[in-house]
């Protein structure tokens, strides 16, 4: 069973707060850019850089990230509701939408597989 002590909850909340602050900084940076760029991507790059240079350690965000990953399905509910609200716009285009979803999924799987293959080969050569 999961430890739900006050200390565990406080640690989780502080890690989620840190992730939220990084997201807000990323949002501010994206607003300052002279071109349109998704703030979520800016935030991920910022988090990656902070981890890379060691300002943030993995242990400082591990529980918060695990919590968010564990509950990721909940983040898709608003998108699903929005799609259901706009179903009339999609009614005649459902097969095109399904084709796009299947096609992009296959592309994503293929690119991921080749990326893993390249990284594994690179790691073998390094050893």
Coordinates of C-alpha atoms in Angstrom, one line a residue, residues 8-114:
X8 CA 4.9 12.1 1.8
X9 CA 2.0 14.4 0.9
X10 CA 4.0 17.5 1.7
X11 CA 7.0 16.3 -0.4
X12 CA 4.6 15.5 -3.3
X13 CA 3.0 18.9 -3.1
X14 CA 6.4 20.7 -3.0
X15 CA 7.6 18.7 -6.1
X16 CA 4.3 19.5 -7.9
X17 CA 4.8 23.2 -7.0
X18 CA 8.3 23.1 -8.4
X19 CA 7.0 21.6 -11.7
X20 CA 4.2 24.2 -11.8
X21 CA 6.7 27.1 -11.2
X22 CA 8.8 25.8 -14.1
X23 CA 5.7 25.6 -16.3
X24 CA 4.8 29.2 -15.4
X25 CA 8.4 30.4 -16.2
X26 CA 8.2 28.5 -19.5
X27 CA 4.8 30.2 -20.2
X28 CA 6.4 33.6 -19.5
X29 CA 9.4 32.8 -21.7
X30 CA 7.1 31.7 -24.6
X31 CA 5.2 35.0 -24.3
X32 CA 8.5 36.9 -24.7
X33 CA 9.5 35.1 -27.8
X34 CA 9.1 37.1 -31.0
X35 CA 7.3 34.1 -32.6
X36 CA 4.6 31.7 -31.6
X37 CA 5.9 28.7 -29.8
X38 CA 4.1 26.3 -27.4
X39 CA 4.8 27.2 -23.7
X40 CA 4.6 23.5 -22.8
X41 CA 7.6 22.8 -25.1
X42 CA 9.5 25.8 -23.7
X43 CA 8.8 24.4 -20.2
X44 CA 10.1 21.0 -21.1
X45 CA 13.2 22.4 -22.6
X46 CA 13.7 24.5 -19.5
X47 CA 13.2 21.5 -17.2
X48 CA 15.7 19.5 -19.3
X49 CA 18.3 22.2 -19.1
X50 CA 17.8 22.6 -15.3
X51 CA 18.3 18.8 -14.9
X52 CA 21.3 18.8 -17.3
X53 CA 23.2 21.5 -15.5
X54 CA 22.3 20.0 -12.1
X55 CA 20.3 22.9 -10.7
X56 CA 17.5 20.5 -10.2
X57 CA 18.2 16.9 -9.2
X58 CA 16.0 14.0 -10.4
X59 CA 15.1 13.2 -6.8
X60 CA 13.6 16.7 -6.4
X61 CA 10.9 16.0 -8.9
X62 CA 10.6 12.2 -9.0
X63 CA 7.5 11.8 -6.8
X64 CA 5.7 14.7 -8.5
X65 CA 6.5 13.3 -12.0
X66 CA 5.4 9.8 -10.9
X67 CA 2.1 11.2 -9.6
X68 CA 1.4 13.0 -12.8
X69 CA 2.3 10.0 -14.9
X70 CA 0.1 7.8 -12.8
X71 CA -2.9 10.1 -13.2
X72 CA -2.2 11.1 -16.8
X73 CA -5.5 9.7 -18.1
X74 CA -7.3 12.5 -16.2
X75 CA -5.6 15.1 -18.3
X76 CA -7.3 13.8 -21.4
X77 CA -10.8 14.2 -20.0
X78 CA -11.1 17.9 -20.9
X79 CA -9.9 17.2 -24.5
X80 CA -12.4 14.4 -24.9
X81 CA -15.2 16.6 -23.6
X82 CA -14.2 19.4 -26.0
X83 CA -14.3 16.9 -28.9
X84 CA -17.7 15.7 -27.9
X85 CA -19.0 19.3 -27.7
X86 CA -17.7 20.0 -31.2
X87 CA -18.8 16.6 -32.7
X88 CA -21.0 18.4 -35.3
X89 CA -17.8 19.8 -36.9
X90 CA -16.2 16.4 -37.1
X91 CA -19.3 14.4 -38.2
X92 CA -18.5 14.2 -41.9
X93 CA -14.7 13.9 -41.4
X94 CA -14.5 11.0 -38.9
X95 CA -12.7 8.7 -41.4
X96 CA -10.1 11.3 -42.2
X97 CA -9.6 11.9 -38.5
X98 CA -9.2 8.2 -37.9
X99 CA -6.8 7.8 -40.8
X100 CA -4.7 10.7 -39.5
X101 CA -4.7 9.1 -36.0
X102 CA -3.6 5.7 -37.2
X103 CA -1.0 7.1 -39.7
X104 CA 0.6 9.4 -37.1
X105 CA 0.6 6.5 -34.5
X106 CA 2.5 4.3 -37.0
X107 CA 5.0 7.1 -37.7
X108 CA 5.5 7.7 -34.0
X109 CA 6.1 4.0 -33.3
X110 CA 8.5 3.7 -36.2
X111 CA 10.5 6.8 -35.3
X112 CA 10.6 5.7 -31.6
X113 CA 11.8 2.2 -32.6
X114 CA 14.6 3.5 -34.8

